[in-house]
Amino acid sequence: MVRYKPKDSSQSPRFCGVRTFMRLEQVRTTDGVDFAVVGVPFDTGASNRTGQRYGPQHIRNASVLLRPYNPDQDIHIFEYCSGVDYGDIDVVPFNIHKTYDNMERELFSLIDNDVTPIILGGDHSISLGSLRAFARKFGPVALIHFDSHGDTWDSYFGEKYTHGTPFRRAVEEGLIDTSHSIQIGMRGPLYGPEDINDARALGYEVMPMSELRAIGGEQAIRRIHQRVGNRPAYVSFDIDFVDPAYAPGTGTPEVCGPTSYEAIQLVRGLDKLQLVGFDLVEVLPSHDPGEITAGLAAAVAYEMISLIAWKHRRKQVHQEG
């Protein structure tokens, strides 16, 4: 079987070659592939700062520093799984619905061949297109949503499809099993209490940042596991979940968030859940001095890939045992 892994940066300098995530081969195939990094450079759903369409290439640029062995998770990723950079999905900058159609078609072709997508946005509106593809394969999925905003508004400026509405539309379309879903990190000024209460009325468990800080990361991870159970789970990680001191490059920053270390620990804590896909959104290069945000975004995606490797390692040990 063909196995795909990054270039060896001890043999080929990081500044050589085309920028791909982690220096993986850019190949559009599902043969011999366990995970695929997929860019969705769409930002027409953003309500404040724009430029998230350049997020995927910005994250890829920072990701060249990543190495194949993850010491904190104690896993050599490419001993247990094979991955590629699948390139970008062709978006339609002026039409969110055609973009969703393209996303659903491309992502379903990966999911249906047992390839786990690692999706780089783009603004948060892209999650609806992703969830349509996952629901075709798995039915309604559990959502693990890291964000400073709930993104469950009914509309914004009268528009139903924006980066502030995907997780309401997804419920209406039957894509999410809210009884097994949780939103973590909500904070900042609101238009009213309904901005959080509406999410609860839709069935989500909501853990605001104040509660996360009060109970701590370990207890939060236990709550996530209890909520999700054994349901197929989709992780959506808005980079503005992290405090802007650690992730300034985003469209709608909110202060008083977790540190980059705390955010990474929460992602690592998702191990042993039935994770089927992952998106990371809202990276905005024009507000990212020194690639601070891009480096964190690449690290978060790397931890998710490490979880995929652990899943394959456990499967291999079970088969050999």
PDB file of C-alpha atoms in Angstrom:
ATOM      1  CA  MET A   1       0.000   0.000   0.000  1.00  0.00           C
ATOM      2  CA  VAL A   2       1.176   3.510  -0.806  1.00  0.00           C
ATOM      3  CA  ARG A   3       2.057   5.401   2.381  1.00  0.00           C
ATOM      4  CA  TYR A   4       2.304   9.157   2.498  1.00  0.00           C
ATOM      5  CA  LYS A   5       4.362  11.156   4.978  1.00  0.00           C
ATOM      6  CA  PRO A   6       6.150  14.542   5.126  1.00  0.00           C
ATOM      7  CA  LYS A   7       9.464  15.331   3.548  1.00  0.00           C
ATOM      8  CA  ASP A   8      12.425  14.816   5.862  1.00  0.00           C
ATOM      9  CA  SER A   9      13.521  18.318   6.843  1.00  0.00           C
ATOM     10  CA  SER A  10      16.938  17.004   7.855  1.00  0.00           C
ATOM     11  CA  GLN A  11      17.460  16.151   4.173  1.00  0.00           C
ATOM     12  CA  SER A  12      15.391  18.885   2.475  1.00  0.00           C
ATOM     13  CA  PRO A  13      15.388  22.399   4.021  1.00  0.00           C
ATOM     14  CA  ARG A  14      12.009  23.703   5.158  1.00  0.00           C
ATOM     15  CA  PHE A  15      12.261  26.715   2.872  1.00  0.00           C
ATOM     16  CA  CYS A  16      12.400  24.484  -0.226  1.00  0.00           C
ATOM     17  CA  GLY A  17       9.415  23.324  -2.214  1.00  0.00           C
ATOM     18  CA  VAL A  18       5.721  24.151  -2.401  1.00  0.00           C
ATOM     19  CA  ARG A  19       4.097  24.990   0.937  1.00  0.00           C
ATOM     20  CA  THR A  20       1.883  22.131   2.091  1.00  0.00           C
ATOM     21  CA  PHE A  21       0.713  21.283   5.575  1.00  0.00           C
ATOM     22  CA  MET A  22       3.610  19.756   7.499  1.00  0.00           C
ATOM     23  CA  ARG A  23       5.400  19.300   4.131  1.00  0.00           C
ATOM     24  CA  LEU A  24       3.053  16.438   3.218  1.00  0.00           C
ATOM     25  CA  GLU A  25       2.708  15.420  -0.394  1.00  0.00           C
ATOM     26  CA  GLN A  26      -0.051  17.298  -2.200  1.00  0.00           C
ATOM     27  CA  VAL A  27      -2.006  14.439  -3.746  1.00  0.00           C
ATOM     28  CA  ARG A  28      -5.730  14.160  -4.513  1.00  0.00           C
ATOM     29  CA  THR A  29      -6.221  10.510  -3.748  1.00  0.00           C
ATOM     30  CA  THR A  30      -7.871   8.304  -1.143  1.00  0.00           C
ATOM     31  CA  ASP A  31      -5.732   5.255  -1.911  1.00  0.00           C
ATOM     32  CA  GLY A  32      -3.534   4.425   1.065  1.00  0.00           C
ATOM     33  CA  VAL A  33      -4.600   7.601   2.895  1.00  0.00           C
ATOM     34  CA  ASP A  34      -5.861   7.797   6.480  1.00  0.00           C
ATOM     35  CA  PHE A  35      -6.189  11.573   6.805  1.00  0.00           C
ATOM     36  CA  ALA A  36      -6.233  14.515   4.415  1.00  0.00           C
ATOM     37  CA  VAL A  37      -5.625  18.179   5.158  1.00  0.00           C
ATOM     38  CA  VAL A  38      -8.141  20.192   3.118  1.00  0.00           C
ATOM     39  CA  GLY A  39      -8.258  23.960   2.698  1.00  0.00           C
ATOM     40  CA  VAL A  40     -11.526  25.881   2.333  1.00  0.00           C
ATOM     41  CA  PRO A  41     -10.449  29.478   1.552  1.00  0.00           C
ATOM     42  CA  PHE A  42     -13.871  31.104   1.953  1.00  0.00           C
ATOM     43  CA  ASP A  43     -14.646  34.236   3.981  1.00  0.00           C
ATOM     44  CA  THR A  44     -17.794  35.696   2.428  1.00  0.00           C
ATOM     45  CA  GLY A  45     -19.723  34.714   5.567  1.00  0.00           C
ATOM     46  CA  ALA A  46     -17.615  36.929   7.868  1.00  0.00           C
ATOM     47  CA  SER A  47     -19.282  39.915   9.560  1.00  0.00           C
ATOM     48  CA  ASN A  48     -16.301  41.949  10.779  1.00  0.00           C
ATOM     49  CA  ARG A  49     -12.714  41.636   9.573  1.00  0.00           C
ATOM     50  CA  THR A  50     -12.252  39.609   6.399  1.00  0.00           C
ATOM     51  CA  GLY A  51      -9.280  37.843   4.837  1.00  0.00           C
ATOM     52  CA  GLN A  52      -9.808  34.385   6.333  1.00  0.00           C
ATOM     53  CA  ARG A  53      -9.689  33.083   2.751  1.00  0.00           C
ATOM     54  CA  TYR A  54      -5.919  33.330   3.145  1.00  0.00           C
ATOM     55  CA  GLY A  55      -6.009  31.303   6.355  1.00  0.00           C
ATOM     56  CA  PRO A  56      -5.231  27.878   4.849  1.00  0.00           C
ATOM     57  CA  GLN A  57      -2.048  29.009   3.115  1.00  0.00           C
ATOM     58  CA  HIS A  58      -0.991  30.973   6.207  1.00  0.00           C
ATOM     59  CA  ILE A  59      -1.384  27.886   8.419  1.00  0.00           C
ATOM     60  CA  ARG A  60       0.450  25.727   5.897  1.00  0.00           C
ATOM     61  CA  ASN A  61       3.327  28.193   5.872  1.00  0.00           C
ATOM     62  CA  ALA A  62       3.705  27.983   9.665  1.00  0.00           C
ATOM     63  CA  SER A  63       3.278  24.200   9.708  1.00  0.00           C
ATOM     64  CA  VAL A  64       6.649  23.488   8.075  1.00  0.00           C
ATOM     65  CA  LEU A  65       8.180  23.519  11.582  1.00  0.00           C
ATOM     66  CA  LEU A  66       6.138  20.492  12.662  1.00  0.00           C
ATOM     67  CA  ARG A  67       7.970  17.193  13.066  1.00  0.00           C
ATOM     68  CA  PRO A  68       6.608  13.627  12.797  1.00  0.00           C
ATOM     69  CA  TYR A  69       7.117  12.584  16.435  1.00  0.00           C
ATOM     70  CA  ASN A  70       4.770  14.097  19.019  1.00  0.00           C
ATOM     71  CA  PRO A  71       6.530  13.738  22.407  1.00  0.00           C
ATOM     72  CA  ASP A  72       3.581  14.926  24.494  1.00  0.00           C
ATOM     73  CA  GLN A  73       1.302  12.300  22.992  1.00  0.00           C
ATOM     74  CA  ASP A  74       4.234   9.860  22.626  1.00  0.00           C
ATOM     75  CA  ILE A  75       3.351   8.896  19.079  1.00  0.00           C
ATOM     76  CA  HIS A  76       5.344   8.768  15.857  1.00  0.00           C
ATOM     77  CA  ILE A  77       2.479   9.727  13.597  1.00  0.00           C
ATOM     78  CA  PHE A  78       3.578   8.172  10.334  1.00  0.00           C
ATOM     79  CA  GLU A  79       4.404   4.815  11.820  1.00  0.00           C
ATOM     80  CA  TYR A  80       0.655   4.354  12.241  1.00  0.00           C
ATOM     81  CA  CYS A  81      -1.102   6.425   9.612  1.00  0.00           C
ATOM     82  CA  SER A  82      -0.668   7.935   6.176  1.00  0.00           C
ATOM     83  CA  GLY A  83      -1.676  11.478   5.258  1.00  0.00           C
ATOM     84  CA  VAL A  84      -1.669  13.978   2.425  1.00  0.00           C
ATOM     85  CA  ASP A  85      -2.354  17.631   1.831  1.00  0.00           C
ATOM     86  CA  TYR A  86      -5.388  17.372  -0.436  1.00  0.00           C
ATOM     87  CA  GLY A  87      -5.142  20.995  -1.518  1.00  0.00           C
ATOM     88  CA  ASP A  88      -8.080  23.409  -1.465  1.00  0.00           C
ATOM     89  CA  ILE A  89     -11.716  22.904  -2.323  1.00  0.00           C
ATOM     90  CA  ASP A  90     -12.772  25.236  -5.125  1.00  0.00           C
ATOM     91  CA  VAL A  91     -14.961  27.833  -3.444  1.00  0.00           C
ATOM     92  CA  VAL A  92     -17.242  30.379  -5.099  1.00  0.00           C
ATOM     93  CA  PRO A  93     -16.401  33.702  -3.413  1.00  0.00           C
ATOM     94  CA  PHE A  94     -19.758  35.287  -4.246  1.00  0.00           C
ATOM     95  CA  ASN A  95     -21.999  32.297  -3.497  1.00  0.00           C
ATOM     96  CA  ILE A  96     -22.024  30.470  -0.177  1.00  0.00           C
ATOM     97  CA  HIS A  97     -24.527  27.861  -1.383  1.00  0.00           C
ATOM     98  CA  LYS A  98     -22.446  26.778  -4.379  1.00  0.00           C
ATOM     99  CA  THR A  99     -19.452  26.658  -2.050  1.00  0.00           C
ATOM    100  CA  TYR A 100     -21.400  24.362   0.275  1.00  0.00           C
ATOM    101  CA  ASP A 101     -22.245  22.103  -2.671  1.00  0.00           C
ATOM    102  CA  ASN A 102     -18.576  21.867  -3.640  1.00  0.00           C
ATOM    103  CA  MET A 103     -17.595  21.145  -0.046  1.00  0.00           C
ATOM    104  CA  GLU A 104     -20.189  18.435   0.440  1.00  0.00           C
ATOM    105  CA  ARG A 105     -19.194  16.668  -2.769  1.00  0.00           C
ATOM    106  CA  GLU A 106     -15.425  16.790  -2.172  1.00  0.00           C
ATOM    107  CA  LEU A 107     -15.522  15.970   1.527  1.00  0.00           C
ATOM    108  CA  PHE A 108     -17.988  13.117   1.131  1.00  0.00           C
ATOM    109  CA  SER A 109     -15.647  11.494  -1.400  1.00  0.00           C
ATOM    110  CA  LEU A 110     -12.988  11.444   1.332  1.00  0.00           C
ATOM    111  CA  ILE A 111     -15.247  10.390   4.207  1.00  0.00           C
ATOM    112  CA  ASP A 112     -16.865   7.622   2.171  1.00  0.00           C
ATOM    113  CA  ASN A 113     -13.387   6.160   1.583  1.00  0.00           C
ATOM    114  CA  ASP A 114     -12.525   6.189   5.311  1.00  0.00           C
ATOM    115  CA  VAL A 115     -10.250   9.229   5.045  1.00  0.00           C
ATOM    116  CA  THR A 116     -10.502  11.651   7.989  1.00  0.00           C
ATOM    117  CA  PRO A 117     -10.548  15.286   6.808  1.00  0.00           C
ATOM    118  CA  ILE A 118      -8.637  17.980   8.683  1.00  0.00           C
ATOM    119  CA  ILE A 119     -10.304  21.115   7.298  1.00  0.00           C
ATOM    120  CA  LEU A 120      -8.595  24.517   7.368  1.00  0.00           C
ATOM    121  CA  GLY A 121     -10.794  27.591   6.927  1.00  0.00           C
ATOM    122  CA  GLY A 122     -11.941  30.111   6.031  1.00  0.00           C
ATOM    123  CA  ASP A 123     -14.587  31.651   8.222  1.00  0.00           C
ATOM    124  CA  HIS A 124     -16.908  29.616  10.446  1.00  0.00           C
ATOM    125  CA  SER A 125     -19.727  29.513   7.910  1.00  0.00           C
ATOM    126  CA  ILE A 126     -17.870  26.623   6.196  1.00  0.00           C
ATOM    127  CA  SER A 127     -18.763  24.245   9.030  1.00  0.00           C
ATOM    128  CA  LEU A 128     -22.272  23.856   7.633  1.00  0.00           C
ATOM    129  CA  GLY A 129     -20.924  22.523   4.334  1.00  0.00           C
ATOM    130  CA  SER A 130     -18.691  20.112   6.220  1.00  0.00           C
ATOM    131  CA  LEU A 131     -21.486  18.849   8.442  1.00  0.00           C
ATOM    132  CA  ARG A 132     -23.674  18.105   5.443  1.00  0.00           C
ATOM    133  CA  ALA A 133     -20.994  15.745   4.143  1.00  0.00           C
ATOM    134  CA  PHE A 134     -20.491  14.040   7.505  1.00  0.00           C
ATOM    135  CA  ALA A 135     -24.219  13.580   8.098  1.00  0.00           C
ATOM    136  CA  ARG A 136     -24.514  11.816   4.736  1.00  0.00           C
ATOM    137  CA  LYS A 137     -22.073   9.204   6.018  1.00  0.00           C
ATOM    138  CA  PHE A 138     -22.825   8.978   9.743  1.00  0.00           C
ATOM    139  CA  GLY A 139     -26.233  10.555  10.250  1.00  0.00           C
ATOM    140  CA  PRO A 140     -26.492  13.336  12.855  1.00  0.00           C
ATOM    141  CA  VAL A 141     -23.084  13.712  14.527  1.00  0.00           C
ATOM    142  CA  ALA A 142     -22.085  14.960  17.954  1.00  0.00           C
ATOM    143  CA  LEU A 143     -20.493  18.405  17.790  1.00  0.00           C
ATOM    144  CA  ILE A 144     -17.566  19.448  19.978  1.00  0.00           C
ATOM    145  CA  HIS A 145     -17.358  23.188  19.415  1.00  0.00           C
ATOM    146  CA  PHE A 146     -14.499  25.321  20.779  1.00  0.00           C
ATOM    147  CA  ASP A 147     -15.278  29.010  20.290  1.00  0.00           C
ATOM    148  CA  SER A 148     -15.815  32.325  22.037  1.00  0.00           C
ATOM    149  CA  HIS A 149     -19.168  32.621  20.209  1.00  0.00           C
ATOM    150  CA  GLY A 150     -22.008  30.112  19.925  1.00  0.00           C
ATOM    151  CA  ASP A 151     -22.739  30.769  16.213  1.00  0.00           C
ATOM    152  CA  THR A 152     -26.384  29.839  16.730  1.00  0.00           C
ATOM    153  CA  TRP A 153     -27.993  33.114  15.690  1.00  0.00           C
ATOM    154  CA  ASP A 154     -31.020  32.800  13.463  1.00  0.00           C
ATOM    155  CA  SER A 155     -29.816  35.562  11.139  1.00  0.00           C
ATOM    156  CA  TYR A 156     -27.480  38.530  10.912  1.00  0.00           C
ATOM    157  CA  PHE A 157     -28.424  41.600   8.911  1.00  0.00           C
ATOM    158  CA  GLY A 158     -31.343  39.481   7.741  1.00  0.00           C
ATOM    159  CA  GLU A 159     -29.032  36.808   6.280  1.00  0.00           C
ATOM    160  CA  LYS A 160     -29.494  33.168   7.306  1.00  0.00           C
ATOM    161  CA  TYR A 161     -26.093  31.862   6.162  1.00  0.00           C
ATOM    162  CA  THR A 162     -23.161  33.592   7.880  1.00  0.00           C
ATOM    163  CA  HIS A 163     -20.343  32.660  10.221  1.00  0.00           C
ATOM    164  CA  GLY A 164     -22.700  33.417  13.100  1.00  0.00           C
ATOM    165  CA  THR A 165     -25.451  30.960  12.079  1.00  0.00           C
ATOM    166  CA  PRO A 166     -23.996  27.550  11.024  1.00  0.00           C
ATOM    167  CA  PHE A 167     -24.850  25.630  14.176  1.00  0.00           C
ATOM    168  CA  ARG A 168     -28.502  26.670  14.097  1.00  0.00           C
ATOM    169  CA  ARG A 169     -28.853  25.811  10.409  1.00  0.00           C
ATOM    170  CA  ALA A 170     -27.154  22.463  11.076  1.00  0.00           C
ATOM    171  CA  VAL A 171     -29.725  21.614  13.759  1.00  0.00           C
ATOM    172  CA  GLU A 172     -32.579  22.632  11.462  1.00  0.00           C
ATOM    173  CA  GLU A 173     -31.181  20.364   8.742  1.00  0.00           C
ATOM    174  CA  GLY A 174     -30.822  17.419  11.122  1.00  0.00           C
ATOM    175  CA  LEU A 175     -27.027  17.271  10.831  1.00  0.00           C
ATOM    176  CA  ILE A 176     -26.202  17.436  14.554  1.00  0.00           C
ATOM    177  CA  ASP A 177     -27.300  15.320  17.498  1.00  0.00           C
ATOM    178  CA  THR A 178     -27.463  18.140  20.032  1.00  0.00           C
ATOM    179  CA  SER A 179     -28.206  15.746  22.900  1.00  0.00           C
ATOM    180  CA  HIS A 180     -24.568  14.634  22.573  1.00  0.00           C
ATOM    181  CA  SER A 181     -23.079  18.008  21.604  1.00  0.00           C
ATOM    182  CA  ILE A 182     -21.248  20.650  23.611  1.00  0.00           C
ATOM    183  CA  GLN A 183     -19.996  24.200  23.066  1.00  0.00           C
ATOM    184  CA  ILE A 184     -17.010  25.369  25.095  1.00  0.00           C
ATOM    185  CA  GLY A 185     -15.501  28.811  25.748  1.00  0.00           C
ATOM    186  CA  MET A 186     -18.316  31.278  25.077  1.00  0.00           C
ATOM    187  CA  ARG A 187     -17.571  34.744  26.477  1.00  0.00           C
ATOM    188  CA  GLY A 188     -17.648  38.463  25.795  1.00  0.00           C
ATOM    189  CA  PRO A 189     -20.449  41.031  25.438  1.00  0.00           C
ATOM    190  CA  LEU A 190     -23.729  39.850  23.897  1.00  0.00           C
ATOM    191  CA  TYR A 191     -26.849  41.446  22.451  1.00  0.00           C
ATOM    192  CA  GLY A 192     -28.839  39.680  25.162  1.00  0.00           C
ATOM    193  CA  PRO A 193     -29.103  36.461  27.205  1.00  0.00           C
ATOM    194  CA  GLU A 194     -30.767  34.755  24.246  1.00  0.00           C
ATOM    195  CA  ASP A 195     -27.377  34.607  22.493  1.00  0.00           C
ATOM    196  CA  ILE A 196     -26.464  31.737  24.850  1.00  0.00           C
ATOM    197  CA  ASN A 197     -29.931  30.566  25.885  1.00  0.00           C
ATOM    198  CA  ASP A 198     -30.931  29.936  22.270  1.00  0.00           C
ATOM    199  CA  ALA A 199     -28.104  27.393  21.955  1.00  0.00           C
ATOM    200  CA  ARG A 200     -29.363  25.591  25.050  1.00  0.00           C
ATOM    201  CA  ALA A 201     -32.904  25.674  23.682  1.00  0.00           C
ATOM    202  CA  LEU A 202     -31.597  23.941  20.558  1.00  0.00           C
ATOM    203  CA  GLY A 203     -30.285  21.156  22.808  1.00  0.00           C
ATOM    204  CA  TYR A 204     -26.589  22.025  23.099  1.00  0.00           C
ATOM    205  CA  GLU A 205     -24.744  21.849  26.379  1.00  0.00           C
ATOM    206  CA  VAL A 206     -22.964  25.189  26.761  1.00  0.00           C
ATOM    207  CA  MET A 207     -19.839  25.635  28.901  1.00  0.00           C
ATOM    208  CA  PRO A 208     -19.015  29.369  29.000  1.00  0.00           C
ATOM    209  CA  MET A 209     -15.420  30.418  29.578  1.00  0.00           C
ATOM    210  CA  SER A 210     -16.203  31.429  33.166  1.00  0.00           C
ATOM    211  CA  GLU A 211     -17.321  27.858  33.900  1.00  0.00           C
ATOM    212  CA  LEU A 212     -14.363  26.336  32.069  1.00  0.00           C
ATOM    213  CA  ARG A 213     -12.004  28.459  34.155  1.00  0.00           C
ATOM    214  CA  ALA A 214     -13.829  27.552  37.372  1.00  0.00           C
ATOM    215  CA  ILE A 215     -13.810  23.765  36.880  1.00  0.00           C
ATOM    216  CA  GLY A 216     -10.454  23.451  35.084  1.00  0.00           C
ATOM    217  CA  GLY A 217      -9.341  21.548  32.016  1.00  0.00           C
ATOM    218  CA  GLU A 218      -9.438  18.012  33.422  1.00  0.00           C
ATOM    219  CA  GLN A 219     -13.028  18.308  34.591  1.00  0.00           C
ATOM    220  CA  ALA A 220     -13.988  19.970  31.300  1.00  0.00           C
ATOM    221  CA  ILE A 221     -12.538  17.025  29.392  1.00  0.00           C
ATOM    222  CA  ARG A 222     -14.562  14.618  31.537  1.00  0.00           C
ATOM    223  CA  ARG A 223     -17.694  16.638  30.783  1.00  0.00           C
ATOM    224  CA  ILE A 224     -16.982  16.475  27.053  1.00  0.00           C
ATOM    225  CA  HIS A 225     -16.541  12.707  27.173  1.00  0.00           C
ATOM    226  CA  GLN A 226     -19.710  12.245  29.209  1.00  0.00           C
ATOM    227  CA  ARG A 227     -21.698  14.389  26.797  1.00  0.00           C
ATOM    228  CA  VAL A 228     -20.419  12.883  23.549  1.00  0.00           C
ATOM    229  CA  GLY A 229     -20.293   9.249  24.647  1.00  0.00           C
ATOM    230  CA  ASN A 230     -19.775   6.829  21.782  1.00  0.00           C
ATOM    231  CA  ARG A 231     -21.389   9.000  19.099  1.00  0.00           C
ATOM    232  CA  PRO A 232     -19.453   9.880  15.911  1.00  0.00           C
ATOM    233  CA  ALA A 233     -18.062  13.312  16.787  1.00  0.00           C
ATOM    234  CA  TYR A 234     -17.069  16.314  14.690  1.00  0.00           C
ATOM    235  CA  VAL A 235     -14.714  18.897  16.211  1.00  0.00           C
ATOM    236  CA  SER A 236     -15.007  22.538  15.184  1.00  0.00           C
ATOM    237  CA  PHE A 237     -12.251  24.787  16.548  1.00  0.00           C
ATOM    238  CA  ASP A 238     -12.553  28.542  16.053  1.00  0.00           C
ATOM    239  CA  ILE A 239      -9.142  30.072  16.706  1.00  0.00           C
ATOM    240  CA  ASP A 240     -10.835  32.909  18.607  1.00  0.00           C
ATOM    241  CA  PHE A 241     -11.545  30.327  21.322  1.00  0.00           C
ATOM    242  CA  VAL A 242      -7.995  31.180  22.439  1.00  0.00           C
ATOM    243  CA  ASP A 243      -7.265  34.515  24.099  1.00  0.00           C
ATOM    244  CA  PRO A 244      -6.104  37.126  21.547  1.00  0.00           C
ATOM    245  CA  ALA A 245      -2.827  37.469  23.462  1.00  0.00           C
ATOM    246  CA  TYR A 246      -2.026  34.042  21.977  1.00  0.00           C
ATOM    247  CA  ALA A 247      -4.111  34.242  18.788  1.00  0.00           C
ATOM    248  CA  PRO A 248      -4.443  37.860  17.621  1.00  0.00           C
ATOM    249  CA  GLY A 249      -4.961  36.935  13.970  1.00  0.00           C
ATOM    250  CA  THR A 250      -8.724  36.478  13.880  1.00  0.00           C
ATOM    251  CA  GLY A 251     -11.813  38.411  12.839  1.00  0.00           C
ATOM    252  CA  THR A 252     -13.757  38.778  16.101  1.00  0.00           C
ATOM    253  CA  PRO A 253     -11.336  38.448  19.035  1.00  0.00           C
ATOM    254  CA  GLU A 254     -12.640  38.165  22.602  1.00  0.00           C
ATOM    255  CA  VAL A 255     -10.436  38.714  25.660  1.00  0.00           C
ATOM    256  CA  CYS A 256     -10.263  36.466  28.754  1.00  0.00           C
ATOM    257  CA  GLY A 257      -9.862  33.192  26.866  1.00  0.00           C
ATOM    258  CA  PRO A 258      -7.618  30.192  27.469  1.00  0.00           C
ATOM    259  CA  THR A 259      -3.888  30.169  26.807  1.00  0.00           C
ATOM    260  CA  SER A 260      -2.469  28.280  23.847  1.00  0.00           C
ATOM    261  CA  TYR A 261      -1.234  25.564  26.241  1.00  0.00           C
ATOM    262  CA  GLU A 262      -4.686  25.131  27.776  1.00  0.00           C
ATOM    263  CA  ALA A 263      -6.298  24.919  24.343  1.00  0.00           C
ATOM    264  CA  ILE A 264      -3.860  22.253  23.178  1.00  0.00           C
ATOM    265  CA  GLN A 265      -4.457  20.238  26.366  1.00  0.00           C
ATOM    266  CA  LEU A 266      -8.206  20.261  25.712  1.00  0.00           C
ATOM    267  CA  VAL A 267      -7.691  18.938  22.186  1.00  0.00           C
ATOM    268  CA  ARG A 268      -5.402  16.188  23.490  1.00  0.00           C
ATOM    269  CA  GLY A 269      -8.112  15.297  25.966  1.00  0.00           C
ATOM    270  CA  LEU A 270     -10.443  14.255  23.132  1.00  0.00           C
ATOM    271  CA  ASP A 271      -8.514  11.007  22.738  1.00  0.00           C
ATOM    272  CA  LYS A 272     -10.620   7.804  22.653  1.00  0.00           C
ATOM    273  CA  LEU A 273     -13.748   9.603  21.445  1.00  0.00           C
ATOM    274  CA  GLN A 274     -15.096   8.482  18.077  1.00  0.00           C
ATOM    275  CA  LEU A 275     -13.708  11.468  16.164  1.00  0.00           C
ATOM    276  CA  VAL A 276     -14.657  11.507  12.483  1.00  0.00           C
ATOM    277  CA  GLY A 277     -13.591  14.982  11.362  1.00  0.00           C
ATOM    278  CA  PHE A 278     -12.153  18.311  12.371  1.00  0.00           C
ATOM    279  CA  ASP A 279     -12.194  21.910  11.205  1.00  0.00           C
ATOM    280  CA  LEU A 280     -10.088  24.876  12.291  1.00  0.00           C
ATOM    281  CA  VAL A 281     -11.400  28.268  11.230  1.00  0.00           C
ATOM    282  CA  GLU A 282     -11.137  32.061  11.408  1.00  0.00           C
ATOM    283  CA  VAL A 283      -7.362  32.500  11.079  1.00  0.00           C
ATOM    284  CA  LEU A 284      -6.777  35.999   9.672  1.00  0.00           C
ATOM    285  CA  PRO A 285      -3.215  36.552   8.379  1.00  0.00           C
ATOM    286  CA  SER A 286      -3.412  40.349   8.102  1.00  0.00           C
ATOM    287  CA  HIS A 287      -3.753  40.634  11.905  1.00  0.00           C
ATOM    288  CA  ASP A 288      -1.183  37.964  12.774  1.00  0.00           C
ATOM    289  CA  PRO A 289       2.214  39.460  13.628  1.00  0.00           C
ATOM    290  CA  GLY A 290       5.029  36.944  13.590  1.00  0.00           C
ATOM    291  CA  GLU A 291       2.672  34.103  12.562  1.00  0.00           C
ATOM    292  CA  ILE A 292       1.640  33.676  16.226  1.00  0.00           C
ATOM    293  CA  THR A 293      -1.879  32.585  15.338  1.00  0.00           C
ATOM    294  CA  ALA A 294      -0.830  30.451  12.382  1.00  0.00           C
ATOM    295  CA  GLY A 295       1.692  28.591  14.522  1.00  0.00           C
ATOM    296  CA  LEU A 296      -0.983  27.819  17.099  1.00  0.00           C
ATOM    297  CA  ALA A 297      -3.491  26.784  14.423  1.00  0.00           C
ATOM    298  CA  ALA A 298      -0.942  24.415  12.876  1.00  0.00           C
ATOM    299  CA  ALA A 299      -0.211  22.963  16.319  1.00  0.00           C
ATOM    300  CA  VAL A 300      -3.910  22.361  17.036  1.00  0.00           C
ATOM    301  CA  ALA A 301      -4.330  20.548  13.705  1.00  0.00           C
ATOM    302  CA  TYR A 302      -1.172  18.560  14.453  1.00  0.00           C
ATOM    303  CA  GLU A 303      -2.633  17.391  17.769  1.00  0.00           C
ATOM    304  CA  MET A 304      -5.760  16.233  15.966  1.00  0.00           C
ATOM    305  CA  ILE A 305      -3.637  14.274  13.490  1.00  0.00           C
ATOM    306  CA  SER A 306      -1.813  12.751  16.455  1.00  0.00           C
ATOM    307  CA  LEU A 307      -5.160  11.565  17.834  1.00  0.00           C
ATOM    308  CA  ILE A 308      -5.837   9.858  14.493  1.00  0.00           C
ATOM    309  CA  ALA A 309      -2.450   8.131  14.772  1.00  0.00           C
ATOM    310  CA  TRP A 310      -3.315   6.957  18.302  1.00  0.00           C
ATOM    311  CA  LYS A 311      -6.601   5.551  17.014  1.00  0.00           C
ATOM    312  CA  HIS A 312      -4.729   3.522  14.378  1.00  0.00           C
ATOM    313  CA  ARG A 313      -2.119   2.433  16.924  1.00  0.00           C
ATOM    314  CA  ARG A 314      -4.796   1.042  19.250  1.00  0.00           C
ATOM    315  CA  LYS A 315      -6.454  -0.729  16.331  1.00  0.00           C
ATOM    316  CA  GLN A 316      -3.131  -2.288  15.319  1.00  0.00           C
ATOM    317  CA  VAL A 317      -2.389  -3.455  18.869  1.00  0.00           C
ATOM    318  CA  HIS A 318      -5.884  -4.960  19.128  1.00  0.00           C
ATOM    319  CA  GLN A 319      -5.447  -6.836  15.847  1.00  0.00           C
ATOM    320  CA  GLU A 320      -2.027  -8.159  16.876  1.00  0.00           C
ATOM    321  CA  GLY A 321      -3.297  -9.110  20.320  1.00  0.00           C
TER     322      GLY A 321
END
